[in-house]
mmCIF file of C-alpha atoms in Angstrom:
data_model
loop_
_atom_site.group_PDB
_atom_site.id
_atom_site.type_symbol
_atom_site.label_atom_id
_atom_site.label_comp_id
_atom_site.label_asym_id
_atom_site.label_seq_id
_atom_site.Cartn_x
_atom_site.Cartn_y
_atom_site.Cartn_z
ATOM 1 C CA UNK A 1 8.670 3.798 -33.179
ATOM 2 C CA UNK A 2 6.929 5.691 -30.393
ATOM 3 C CA UNK A 3 6.613 4.158 -26.953
ATOM 4 C CA UNK A 4 2.898 3.627 -27.590
ATOM 5 C CA UNK A 5 3.632 1.832 -30.883
ATOM 6 C CA UNK A 6 6.195 -0.350 -29.128
ATOM 7 C CA UNK A 7 3.677 -1.233 -26.437
ATOM 8 C CA UNK A 8 1.118 -2.151 -29.087
ATOM 9 C CA UNK A 9 3.622 -4.253 -30.995
ATOM 10 C CA UNK A 10 4.736 -6.300 -28.016
ATOM 11 C CA UNK A 11 2.710 -9.039 -26.363
ATOM 12 C CA UNK A 12 3.330 -11.889 -23.928
ATOM 13 C CA UNK A 13 4.847 -14.166 -26.536
ATOM 14 C CA UNK A 14 4.069 -17.800 -25.774
ATOM 15 C CA UNK A 15 5.865 -19.538 -28.632
ATOM 16 C CA UNK A 16 9.276 -18.488 -29.975
ATOM 17 C CA UNK A 17 11.071 -19.632 -33.122
ATOM 18 C CA UNK A 18 14.511 -20.469 -31.807
ATOM 19 C CA UNK A 19 16.261 -17.535 -33.499
ATOM 20 C CA UNK A 20 18.975 -16.044 -31.330
ATOM 21 C CA UNK A 21 18.855 -12.486 -30.082
ATOM 22 C CA UNK A 22 22.167 -10.946 -31.270
ATOM 23 C CA UNK A 23 24.611 -9.812 -28.597
ATOM 24 C CA UNK A 24 24.326 -6.215 -29.623
ATOM 25 C CA UNK A 25 20.555 -6.167 -29.112
ATOM 26 C CA UNK A 26 20.921 -8.014 -25.826
ATOM 27 C CA UNK A 27 23.451 -5.404 -24.755
ATOM 28 C CA UNK A 28 20.987 -2.607 -25.506
ATOM 29 C CA UNK A 29 18.266 -4.313 -23.484
ATOM 30 C CA UNK A 30 20.604 -4.847 -20.546
ATOM 31 C CA UNK A 31 21.805 -1.269 -20.754
ATOM 32 C CA UNK A 32 18.184 -0.098 -20.465
ATOM 33 C CA UNK A 33 17.741 -2.353 -17.449
ATOM 34 C CA UNK A 34 20.888 -0.870 -15.994
ATOM 35 C CA UNK A 35 19.641 2.685 -16.474
ATOM 36 C CA UNK A 36 16.218 1.999 -14.950
ATOM 37 C CA UNK A 37 15.568 3.992 -11.778
ATOM 38 C CA UNK A 38 15.179 2.364 -8.372
ATOM 39 C CA UNK A 39 14.313 3.534 -4.912
ATOM 40 C CA UNK A 40 17.175 5.647 -3.495
ATOM 41 C CA UNK A 41 19.236 4.577 -6.494
ATOM 42 C CA UNK A 42 20.226 1.289 -4.854
ATOM 43 C CA UNK A 43 19.373 -1.112 -7.694
ATOM 44 C CA UNK A 44 18.871 -3.865 -5.141
ATOM 45 C CA UNK A 45 18.841 -6.765 -7.591
ATOM 46 C CA UNK A 46 21.150 -8.823 -9.751
ATOM 47 C CA UNK A 47 20.155 -9.890 -13.236
ATOM 48 C CA UNK A 48 21.065 -13.405 -14.328
ATOM 49 C CA UNK A 49 21.251 -13.776 -18.093
ATOM 50 C CA UNK A 50 20.721 -17.448 -18.775
ATOM 51 C CA UNK A 51 21.911 -18.082 -22.298
ATOM 52 C CA UNK A 52 23.770 -21.388 -22.712
ATOM 53 C CA UNK A 53 21.540 -24.269 -23.608
ATOM 54 C CA UNK A 54 22.858 -26.251 -20.648
ATOM 55 C CA UNK A 55 21.835 -23.545 -18.200
ATOM 56 C CA UNK A 56 18.486 -23.012 -19.896
ATOM 57 C CA UNK A 57 17.778 -26.718 -19.614
ATOM 58 C CA UNK A 58 18.783 -26.596 -15.995
ATOM 59 C CA UNK A 59 16.346 -23.775 -15.107
ATOM 60 C CA UNK A 60 13.529 -24.934 -17.373
ATOM 61 C CA UNK A 61 11.781 -27.302 -14.923
ATOM 62 C CA UNK A 62 11.666 -24.528 -12.285
ATOM 63 C CA UNK A 63 9.833 -22.391 -14.883
ATOM 64 C CA UNK A 64 7.431 -25.259 -15.458
ATOM 65 C CA UNK A 65 9.058 -25.982 -18.816
ATOM 66 C CA UNK A 66 7.321 -23.093 -20.502
ATOM 67 C CA UNK A 67 8.295 -23.245 -24.169
ATOM 68 C CA UNK A 68 9.917 -19.797 -24.290
ATOM 69 C CA UNK A 69 12.803 -21.014 -22.119
ATOM 70 C CA UNK A 70 14.208 -23.223 -24.845
ATOM 71 C CA UNK A 71 12.559 -21.605 -27.904
ATOM 72 C CA UNK A 72 13.855 -18.200 -26.856
ATOM 73 C CA UNK A 73 17.560 -17.492 -26.662
ATOM 74 C CA UNK A 74 17.983 -15.733 -23.323
ATOM 75 C CA UNK A 75 16.196 -15.875 -20.001
ATOM 76 C CA UNK A 76 16.670 -12.894 -17.718
ATOM 77 C CA UNK A 77 16.121 -13.733 -14.063
ATOM 78 C CA UNK A 78 15.738 -10.636 -11.909
ATOM 79 C CA UNK A 79 16.963 -11.683 -8.501
ATOM 80 C CA UNK A 80 16.103 -9.414 -5.589
ATOM 81 C CA UNK A 81 18.693 -8.980 -2.868
ATOM 82 C CA UNK A 82 17.642 -10.573 0.384
ATOM 83 C CA UNK A 83 18.905 -7.613 2.289
ATOM 84 C CA UNK A 84 20.572 -4.242 1.858
ATOM 85 C CA UNK A 85 23.928 -4.676 3.463
ATOM 86 C CA UNK A 86 26.246 -2.096 4.896
ATOM 87 C CA UNK A 87 28.675 -3.096 2.160
ATOM 88 C CA UNK A 88 26.184 -2.475 -0.633
ATOM 89 C CA UNK A 89 25.406 0.982 0.815
ATOM 90 C CA UNK A 90 29.132 1.718 0.985
ATOM 91 C CA UNK A 91 29.558 0.629 -2.650
ATOM 92 C CA UNK A 92 26.653 2.729 -3.738
ATOM 93 C CA UNK A 93 27.826 5.855 -1.954
ATOM 94 C CA UNK A 94 31.344 5.317 -3.323
ATOM 95 C CA UNK A 95 29.787 5.233 -6.830
ATOM 96 C CA UNK A 96 27.882 8.437 -6.174
ATOM 97 C CA UNK A 97 30.959 10.198 -4.844
ATOM 98 C CA UNK A 98 33.065 9.103 -7.810
ATOM 99 C CA UNK A 99 30.475 9.797 -10.512
ATOM 100 C CA UNK A 100 29.762 13.249 -9.166
ATOM 101 C CA UNK A 101 33.237 14.052 -7.979
ATOM 102 C CA UNK A 102 32.139 14.947 -4.492
ATOM 103 C CA UNK A 103 33.685 13.950 -1.150
ATOM 104 C CA UNK A 104 32.187 10.794 0.436
ATOM 105 C CA UNK A 105 31.771 12.772 3.649
ATOM 106 C CA UNK A 106 29.169 14.973 1.946
ATOM 107 C CA UNK A 107 26.940 11.938 1.591
ATOM 108 C CA UNK A 108 26.582 11.090 5.279
ATOM 109 C CA UNK A 109 23.103 12.627 5.423
ATOM 110 C CA UNK A 110 22.093 10.499 2.476
ATOM 111 C CA UNK A 111 23.565 7.417 4.204
ATOM 112 C CA UNK A 112 21.457 8.127 7.275
ATOM 113 C CA UNK A 113 18.369 8.446 5.090
ATOM 114 C CA UNK A 114 19.057 5.105 3.435
ATOM 115 C CA UNK A 115 19.796 3.404 6.742
ATOM 116 C CA UNK A 116 16.630 4.958 8.225
ATOM 117 C CA UNK A 117 14.561 3.584 5.334
ATOM 118 C CA UNK A 118 15.866 0.105 5.992
ATOM 119 C CA UNK A 119 15.747 0.197 9.786
ATOM 120 C CA UNK A 120 11.988 0.481 9.761
ATOM 121 C CA UNK A 121 11.497 -2.651 7.652
ATOM 122 C CA UNK A 122 11.435 -6.385 8.466
ATOM 123 C CA UNK A 123 13.723 -8.643 6.378
ATOM 124 C CA UNK A 124 10.615 -9.805 4.488
ATOM 125 C CA UNK A 125 9.611 -6.220 3.750
ATOM 126 C CA UNK A 126 13.094 -5.411 2.521
ATOM 127 C CA UNK A 127 13.071 -8.336 0.163
ATOM 128 C CA UNK A 128 9.603 -7.324 -1.131
ATOM 129 C CA UNK A 129 10.798 -3.746 -1.550
ATOM 130 C CA UNK A 130 13.843 -4.909 -3.503
ATOM 131 C CA UNK A 131 11.658 -7.133 -5.700
ATOM 132 C CA UNK A 132 9.397 -4.183 -6.546
ATOM 133 C CA UNK A 133 12.380 -2.214 -7.824
ATOM 134 C CA UNK A 134 13.182 -5.074 -10.157
ATOM 135 C CA UNK A 135 9.695 -4.702 -11.686
ATOM 136 C CA UNK A 136 10.544 -1.161 -12.740
ATOM 137 C CA UNK A 137 13.593 -2.503 -14.541
ATOM 138 C CA UNK A 138 11.425 -5.170 -16.101
ATOM 139 C CA UNK A 139 9.032 -2.557 -17.476
ATOM 140 C CA UNK A 140 11.913 -0.592 -18.904
ATOM 141 C CA UNK A 141 13.554 -3.689 -20.358
ATOM 142 C CA UNK A 142 10.332 -4.673 -22.110
ATOM 143 C CA UNK A 143 10.217 -1.444 -24.074
ATOM 144 C CA UNK A 144 13.900 -1.570 -24.927
ATOM 145 C CA UNK A 145 13.394 -5.100 -26.243
ATOM 146 C CA UNK A 146 10.454 -4.000 -28.392
ATOM 147 C CA UNK A 147 12.532 -1.176 -29.808
ATOM 148 C CA UNK A 148 15.104 -3.785 -30.865
ATOM 149 C CA UNK A 149 12.345 -5.892 -32.451
ATOM 150 C CA UNK A 150 12.922 -8.529 -29.776
ATOM 151 C CA UNK A 151 10.027 -10.314 -28.160
ATOM 152 C CA UNK A 152 10.058 -10.354 -24.374
ATOM 153 C CA UNK A 153 7.751 -12.340 -22.159
ATOM 154 C CA UNK A 154 7.509 -11.391 -18.503
ATOM 155 C CA UNK A 155 6.931 -14.488 -16.379
ATOM 156 C CA UNK A 156 5.827 -15.013 -12.828
ATOM 157 C CA UNK A 157 4.915 -18.634 -13.493
ATOM 158 C CA UNK A 158 7.888 -20.304 -11.858
ATOM 159 C CA UNK A 159 8.743 -22.039 -8.601
ATOM 160 C CA UNK A 160 10.923 -19.464 -6.824
ATOM 161 C CA UNK A 161 12.577 -21.936 -4.480
ATOM 162 C CA UNK A 162 13.391 -24.311 -7.343
ATOM 163 C CA UNK A 163 14.686 -21.514 -9.542
ATOM 164 C CA UNK A 164 16.825 -20.156 -6.687
ATOM 165 C CA UNK A 165 18.231 -23.639 -6.144
ATOM 166 C CA UNK A 166 18.906 -24.187 -9.866
ATOM 167 C CA UNK A 167 20.860 -20.933 -10.106
ATOM 168 C CA UNK A 168 22.492 -21.281 -6.675
ATOM 169 C CA UNK A 169 20.866 -18.044 -5.527
ATOM 170 C CA UNK A 170 20.027 -19.298 -2.074
ATOM 171 C CA UNK A 171 23.707 -19.308 -1.125
ATOM 172 C CA UNK A 172 24.008 -15.679 -2.306
ATOM 173 C CA UNK A 173 20.948 -14.395 -0.402
ATOM 174 C CA UNK A 174 19.330 -13.628 -3.745
ATOM 175 C CA UNK A 175 15.708 -14.457 -4.563
ATOM 176 C CA UNK A 176 14.262 -14.844 -8.048
ATOM 177 C CA UNK A 177 11.577 -12.145 -8.338
ATOM 178 C CA UNK A 178 10.514 -12.138 -11.961
ATOM 179 C CA UNK A 179 11.687 -13.599 -15.272
ATOM 180 C CA UNK A 180 11.887 -12.156 -18.748
ATOM 181 C CA UNK A 181 12.284 -14.539 -21.682
ATOM 182 C CA UNK A 182 13.825 -13.014 -24.821
ATOM 183 C CA UNK A 183 13.568 -14.302 -28.362
ATOM 184 C CA UNK A 184 11.472 -14.015 -31.510
ATOM 185 C CA UNK A 185 7.804 -14.831 -31.879
ATOM 186 C CA UNK A 186 6.712 -17.918 -33.792
ATOM 187 C CA UNK A 187 3.618 -16.213 -35.113
ATOM 188 C CA UNK A 188 2.323 -19.268 -36.946
ATOM 189 C CA UNK A 189 2.199 -21.317 -33.770
ATOM 190 C CA UNK A 190 1.278 -18.620 -31.282
ATOM 191 C CA UNK A 191 -2.419 -17.774 -31.405
ATOM 192 C CA UNK A 192 -1.751 -14.738 -29.227
ATOM 193 C CA UNK A 193 0.467 -13.200 -31.923
ATOM 194 C CA UNK A 194 -2.563 -11.871 -33.767
ATOM 195 C CA UNK A 195 -4.971 -11.610 -30.842
ATOM 196 C CA UNK A 196 -6.164 -8.108 -29.927
ATOM 197 C CA UNK A 197 -4.593 -6.758 -26.756
ATOM 198 C CA UNK A 198 -6.938 -6.685 -23.737
ATOM 199 C CA UNK A 199 -6.769 -3.747 -21.369
ATOM 200 C CA UNK A 200 -9.315 -1.904 -19.240
ATOM 201 C CA UNK A 201 -10.618 1.360 -20.712
ATOM 202 C CA UNK A 202 -8.867 4.459 -19.487
ATOM 203 C CA UNK A 203 -12.064 5.461 -17.652
ATOM 204 C CA UNK A 204 -11.959 2.226 -15.704
ATOM 205 C CA UNK A 205 -8.210 2.485 -14.960
ATOM 206 C CA UNK A 206 -7.886 6.143 -14.073
ATOM 207 C CA UNK A 207 -9.607 8.444 -11.587
ATOM 208 C CA UNK A 208 -8.953 12.147 -12.141
ATOM 209 C CA UNK A 209 -9.039 14.540 -9.243
ATOM 210 C CA UNK B 1 14.860 9.502 -29.215
ATOM 211 C CA UNK B 2 15.901 5.930 -28.453
ATOM 212 C CA UNK B 3 14.836 4.324 -25.223
ATOM 213 C CA UNK B 4 18.468 4.546 -24.015
ATOM 214 C CA UNK B 5 18.540 8.269 -24.803
ATOM 215 C CA UNK B 6 15.257 8.785 -22.989
ATOM 216 C CA UNK B 7 16.610 6.934 -19.954
ATOM 217 C CA UNK B 8 19.722 9.137 -19.985
ATOM 218 C CA UNK B 9 17.679 12.310 -20.345
ATOM 219 C CA UNK B 10 15.376 11.554 -17.416
ATOM 220 C CA UNK B 11 16.320 11.804 -13.767
ATOM 221 C CA UNK B 12 14.530 11.929 -10.431
ATOM 222 C CA UNK B 13 13.621 15.570 -10.702
ATOM 223 C CA UNK B 14 13.548 17.253 -7.302
ATOM 224 C CA UNK B 15 12.495 20.752 -8.252
ATOM 225 C CA UNK B 16 9.928 21.620 -10.896
ATOM 226 C CA UNK B 17 9.034 24.958 -12.417
ATOM 227 C CA UNK B 18 5.250 25.076 -12.153
ATOM 228 C CA UNK B 19 4.662 24.673 -15.872
ATOM 229 C CA UNK B 20 1.640 22.515 -16.606
ATOM 230 C CA UNK B 21 1.877 19.258 -18.527
ATOM 231 C CA UNK B 22 -0.611 19.633 -21.428
ATOM 232 C CA UNK B 23 -3.581 17.288 -21.482
ATOM 233 C CA UNK B 24 -2.424 15.683 -24.678
ATOM 234 C CA UNK B 25 0.933 14.725 -23.222
ATOM 235 C CA UNK B 26 -0.727 13.488 -20.034
ATOM 236 C CA UNK B 27 -3.056 11.393 -22.202
ATOM 237 C CA UNK B 28 -0.090 9.736 -23.934
ATOM 238 C CA UNK B 29 1.568 8.927 -20.610
ATOM 239 C CA UNK B 30 -1.640 7.437 -19.212
ATOM 240 C CA UNK B 31 -2.143 5.458 -22.422
ATOM 241 C CA UNK B 32 1.322 3.949 -21.980
ATOM 242 C CA UNK B 33 0.445 3.080 -18.389
ATOM 243 C CA UNK B 34 -2.772 1.521 -19.656
ATOM 244 C CA UNK B 35 -0.890 -0.613 -22.197
ATOM 245 C CA UNK B 36 1.680 -1.830 -19.703
ATOM 246 C CA UNK B 37 1.605 -5.593 -19.130
ATOM 247 C CA UNK B 38 0.629 -7.120 -15.802
ATOM 248 C CA UNK B 39 0.466 -10.619 -14.410
ATOM 249 C CA UNK B 40 -2.299 -12.606 -16.084
ATOM 250 C CA UNK B 41 -3.427 -9.325 -17.690
ATOM 251 C CA UNK B 42 -5.389 -8.322 -14.605
ATOM 252 C CA UNK B 43 -4.040 -4.779 -14.197
ATOM 253 C CA UNK B 44 -4.795 -4.989 -10.462
ATOM 254 C CA UNK B 45 -4.440 -1.291 -9.719
ATOM 255 C CA UNK B 46 -6.205 2.033 -10.146
ATOM 256 C CA UNK B 47 -4.303 5.161 -11.089
ATOM 257 C CA UNK B 48 -5.346 8.390 -9.364
ATOM 258 C CA UNK B 49 -4.366 11.451 -11.345
ATOM 259 C CA UNK B 50 -4.232 14.299 -8.813
ATOM 260 C CA UNK B 51 -4.303 17.545 -10.777
ATOM 261 C CA UNK B 52 -6.408 20.220 -9.120
ATOM 262 C CA UNK B 53 -4.488 22.434 -6.775
ATOM 263 C CA UNK B 54 -6.961 21.695 -3.997
ATOM 264 C CA UNK B 55 -6.373 17.966 -4.284
ATOM 265 C CA UNK B 56 -2.606 18.390 -4.594
ATOM 266 C CA UNK B 57 -2.609 20.446 -1.401
ATOM 267 C CA UNK B 58 -4.678 17.828 0.249
ATOM 268 C CA UNK B 59 -2.268 14.955 -0.530
ATOM 269 C CA UNK B 60 0.929 16.983 -0.099
ATOM 270 C CA UNK B 61 1.412 16.429 3.670
ATOM 271 C CA UNK B 62 1.100 12.642 3.172
ATOM 272 C CA UNK B 63 3.947 12.913 0.649
ATOM 273 C CA UNK B 64 5.993 14.829 3.214
ATOM 274 C CA UNK B 65 5.387 18.086 1.281
ATOM 275 C CA UNK B 66 8.004 17.199 -1.277
ATOM 276 C CA UNK B 67 8.231 20.198 -3.647
ATOM 277 C CA UNK B 68 7.280 18.298 -6.807
ATOM 278 C CA UNK B 69 3.721 17.888 -5.554
ATOM 279 C CA UNK B 70 2.929 21.575 -5.953
ATOM 280 C CA UNK B 71 5.692 22.581 -8.396
ATOM 281 C CA UNK B 72 4.672 19.813 -10.789
ATOM 282 C CA UNK B 73 1.237 19.734 -12.360
ATOM 283 C CA UNK B 74 0.050 16.158 -11.879
ATOM 284 C CA UNK B 75 0.664 13.486 -9.255
ATOM 285 C CA UNK B 76 -0.075 9.948 -10.312
ATOM 286 C CA UNK B 77 -0.866 7.665 -7.385
ATOM 287 C CA UNK B 78 -0.717 4.011 -8.332
ATOM 288 C CA UNK B 79 -3.140 2.307 -5.961
ATOM 289 C CA UNK B 80 -2.929 -1.476 -5.694
ATOM 290 C CA UNK B 81 -6.123 -3.383 -5.257
ATOM 291 C CA UNK B 82 -6.456 -4.947 -1.835
ATOM 292 C CA UNK B 83 -7.789 -8.096 -3.375
ATOM 293 C CA UNK B 84 -8.694 -9.715 -6.658
ATOM 294 C CA UNK B 85 -12.433 -10.131 -6.468
ATOM 295 C CA UNK B 86 -14.658 -12.541 -8.343
ATOM 296 C CA UNK B 87 -16.220 -9.462 -9.944
ATOM 297 C CA UNK B 88 -12.868 -8.159 -11.222
ATOM 298 C CA UNK B 89 -12.098 -11.577 -12.719
ATOM 299 C CA UNK B 90 -15.532 -11.622 -14.382
ATOM 300 C CA UNK B 91 -14.953 -8.137 -15.802
ATOM 301 C CA UNK B 92 -11.532 -9.107 -17.100
ATOM 302 C CA UNK B 93 -12.742 -12.307 -18.769
ATOM 303 C CA UNK B 94 -15.673 -10.394 -20.301
ATOM 304 C CA UNK B 95 -13.142 -7.958 -21.731
ATOM 305 C CA UNK B 96 -11.028 -10.803 -23.157
ATOM 306 C CA UNK B 97 -14.071 -12.457 -24.701
ATOM 307 C CA UNK B 98 -15.309 -9.194 -26.272
ATOM 308 C CA UNK B 99 -11.907 -8.032 -27.529
ATOM 309 C CA UNK B 100 -11.106 -11.381 -29.121
ATOM 310 C CA UNK B 101 -14.636 -12.252 -30.157
ATOM 311 C CA UNK B 102 -14.587 -15.619 -28.457
ATOM 312 C CA UNK B 103 -17.225 -17.243 -26.223
ATOM 313 C CA UNK B 104 -16.844 -16.599 -22.491
ATOM 314 C CA UNK B 105 -17.167 -20.370 -21.952
ATOM 315 C CA UNK B 106 -13.854 -20.922 -23.755
ATOM 316 C CA UNK B 107 -12.111 -19.008 -20.954
ATOM 317 C CA UNK B 108 -13.109 -21.290 -18.068
ATOM 318 C CA UNK B 109 -9.679 -22.894 -18.025
ATOM 319 C CA UNK B 110 -8.085 -19.467 -17.807
ATOM 320 C CA UNK B 111 -10.458 -18.542 -14.982
ATOM 321 C CA UNK B 112 -9.399 -21.636 -13.075
ATOM 322 C CA UNK B 113 -5.751 -20.664 -13.556
ATOM 323 C CA UNK B 114 -6.359 -17.166 -12.236
ATOM 324 C CA UNK B 115 -8.381 -18.431 -9.306
ATOM 325 C CA UNK B 116 -5.649 -20.989 -8.587
ATOM 326 C CA UNK B 117 -2.997 -18.270 -8.582
ATOM 327 C CA UNK B 118 -4.972 -16.330 -6.009
ATOM 328 C CA UNK B 119 -6.074 -19.236 -3.836
ATOM 329 C CA UNK B 120 -2.505 -19.961 -2.835
ATOM 330 C CA UNK B 121 -1.833 -16.424 -1.562
ATOM 331 C CA UNK B 122 -2.610 -14.664 1.723
ATOM 332 C CA UNK B 123 -4.416 -11.307 1.464
ATOM 333 C CA UNK B 124 -1.089 -9.601 2.216
ATOM 334 C CA UNK B 125 0.630 -11.517 -0.568
ATOM 335 C CA UNK B 126 -2.128 -10.591 -3.009
ATOM 336 C CA UNK B 127 -1.762 -6.936 -2.158
ATOM 337 C CA UNK B 128 2.035 -7.106 -2.589
ATOM 338 C CA UNK B 129 1.591 -8.959 -5.886
ATOM 339 C CA UNK B 130 -0.778 -6.285 -7.118
ATOM 340 C CA UNK B 131 1.609 -3.529 -6.044
ATOM 341 C CA UNK B 132 4.446 -5.141 -8.000
ATOM 342 C CA UNK B 133 2.349 -5.015 -11.153
ATOM 343 C CA UNK B 134 1.937 -1.286 -10.665
ATOM 344 C CA UNK B 135 5.730 -0.938 -10.710
ATOM 345 C CA UNK B 136 5.831 -2.311 -14.225
ATOM 346 C CA UNK B 137 3.339 0.375 -15.262
ATOM 347 C CA UNK B 138 5.466 2.940 -13.458
ATOM 348 C CA UNK B 139 8.535 1.921 -15.453
ATOM 349 C CA UNK B 140 6.590 2.147 -18.675
ATOM 350 C CA UNK B 141 5.044 5.502 -17.730
ATOM 351 C CA UNK B 142 8.475 6.955 -16.980
ATOM 352 C CA UNK B 143 9.684 6.308 -20.497
ATOM 353 C CA UNK B 144 6.501 7.606 -22.103
ATOM 354 C CA UNK B 145 6.891 10.767 -20.064
ATOM 355 C CA UNK B 146 10.491 11.200 -21.176
ATOM 356 C CA UNK B 147 9.428 10.788 -24.795
ATOM 357 C CA UNK B 148 6.966 13.635 -24.279
ATOM 358 C CA UNK B 149 9.731 15.758 -22.731
ATOM 359 C CA UNK B 150 7.945 15.569 -19.396
ATOM 360 C CA UNK B 151 9.863 15.054 -16.183
ATOM 361 C CA UNK B 152 8.632 12.296 -13.989
ATOM 362 C CA UNK B 153 9.752 11.549 -10.469
ATOM 363 C CA UNK B 154 8.970 8.170 -8.959
ATOM 364 C CA UNK B 155 8.354 8.517 -5.235
ATOM 365 C CA UNK B 156 8.155 6.037 -2.410
ATOM 366 C CA UNK B 157 8.701 8.703 0.219
ATOM 367 C CA UNK B 158 5.127 9.028 1.470
ATOM 368 C CA UNK B 159 3.015 7.823 4.360
ATOM 369 C CA UNK B 160 0.809 5.159 2.775
ATOM 370 C CA UNK B 161 -1.882 5.255 5.442
ATOM 371 C CA UNK B 162 -2.075 9.068 5.307
ATOM 372 C CA UNK B 163 -2.153 9.095 1.527
ATOM 373 C CA UNK B 164 -4.865 6.393 1.465
ATOM 374 C CA UNK B 165 -6.893 8.478 3.940
ATOM 375 C CA UNK B 166 -6.410 11.721 1.975
ATOM 376 C CA UNK B 167 -7.669 10.057 -1.199
ATOM 377 C CA UNK B 168 -10.371 7.960 0.529
ATOM 378 C CA UNK B 169 -8.696 4.792 -0.736
ATOM 379 C CA UNK B 170 -9.212 2.878 2.506
ATOM 380 C CA UNK B 171 -12.948 2.729 1.871
ATOM 381 C CA UNK B 172 -12.308 1.300 -1.627
ATOM 382 C CA UNK B 173 -9.865 -1.409 -0.513
ATOM 383 C CA UNK B 174 -7.162 0.355 -2.500
ATOM 384 C CA UNK B 175 -3.630 0.971 -1.232
ATOM 385 C CA UNK B 176 -1.211 3.565 -2.482
ATOM 386 C CA UNK B 177 1.791 1.642 -3.801
ATOM 387 C CA UNK B 178 3.947 4.206 -5.562
ATOM 388 C CA UNK B 179 3.700 7.802 -6.736
ATOM 389 C CA UNK B 180 4.832 9.500 -9.943
ATOM 390 C CA UNK B 181 5.033 13.300 -9.995
ATOM 391 C CA UNK B 182 4.831 14.902 -13.464
ATOM 392 C CA UNK B 183 6.027 18.345 -14.450
ATOM 393 C CA UNK B 184 9.014 20.179 -15.815
ATOM 394 C CA UNK B 185 12.464 20.454 -14.267
ATOM 395 C CA UNK B 186 13.602 23.687 -12.711
ATOM 396 C CA UNK B 187 17.184 23.120 -13.768
ATOM 397 C CA UNK B 188 18.515 26.283 -12.174
ATOM 398 C CA UNK B 189 17.297 25.196 -8.709
ATOM 399 C CA UNK B 190 17.780 21.458 -9.001
ATOM 400 C CA UNK B 191 21.395 20.445 -8.540
ATOM 401 C CA UNK B 192 20.545 16.953 -9.752
ATOM 402 C CA UNK B 193 19.548 18.300 -13.185
ATOM 403 C CA UNK B 194 23.167 18.352 -14.249
ATOM 404 C CA UNK B 195 24.557 15.622 -11.972
ATOM 405 C CA UNK B 196 25.869 12.491 -13.697
ATOM 406 C CA UNK B 197 23.611 9.486 -13.339
ATOM 407 C CA UNK B 198 24.867 6.855 -10.908
ATOM 408 C CA UNK B 199 24.388 3.197 -11.794
ATOM 409 C CA UNK B 200 26.359 0.042 -11.118
ATOM 410 C CA UNK B 201 28.534 -1.183 -13.968
ATOM 411 C CA UNK B 202 26.999 -3.818 -16.133
ATOM 412 C CA UNK B 203 29.528 -6.328 -14.792
ATOM 413 C CA UNK B 204 28.278 -5.667 -11.278
ATOM 414 C CA UNK B 205 24.629 -5.831 -12.226
ATOM 415 C CA UNK B 206 24.618 -8.834 -14.548
ATOM 416 C CA UNK B 207 25.763 -12.425 -14.280
ATOM 417 C CA UNK B 208 25.921 -14.284 -17.571
ATOM 418 C CA UNK B 209 25.395 -18.044 -17.666
#
């Protein structure tokens, strides 16, 4: 299916039917998330895949017990890093040097650029910056899910502090930024399954110069 | 091509060859951006498509004269709304009522939910929230571009105030959030064209619970 067809097929599924997303499909969706671009290549987020029923029950109240949490089979919590540490920059540059078979010393200019980008930001701005990168991965993951015939509901309706506490993120300086529930639509019980998609017209969305 | 193949094909193109992205392909990319989901469905952003050479020259300094601006053929500037006005909520709910052929009065509960979401946020938080939604559309647009064989470079390396001023966004309460340059890679002059992609391993990115 084309990307446009996938976008038309998907919708913010409210009710799911309990069927489990197979591991192989989950793996494809996570691989797409992994390949998503991010600013400077840093991927400043960690993705928690909440699958076991015990864990889904544990996080459910923090997501206001929305039905997808238990009716779906996996809940992806995109957790933005609270900071960009020296260690994470070192790890990243090590990865670049290894993947491209170049000496680490050739990346010192790049290191300065990264450090310069961070130096000008407050901790709050860094966290917001990191969260925004996670939204790119969310957009990419949505399309990968649709290609696998998996329904995916992006969710911002959660209590970040409660979700952080439920997952123990606070101790890791991670901050739940956005959630993606995965599963299969229960079309008979979800009035949105057949509702026309609502978007602004292109002339209202776009200005051409 | 599968979404994974598209993600592997694309990269943050640094040098482009001046070839123009045809209108039809641009239209497909913008349609994907239009169909991208956003929180509550509000699509709280406007996309400026900077195509004419005069306009690209005008915005180029604000984007630090990165070569893609003039070597590519279109620069998409995702401008986040500075606020979510009563009028924009009215327009949105009108669109929902029309698209789904339901009375506007049936959406009063939804209106309250939207207004409640906004009421708890500072103006700065609303702007950041709106910007994050634009990043979902960016992620979706990237994949649509790859499907069309069009290179797309996401850019955060710009001076937001200068770009807002160049486009006259300040007067519209719009704020440049992120930029996507479109064009075709100049593989001979872009060392990144053949460089292996660098991403963390799945075991470093994902925690399974």
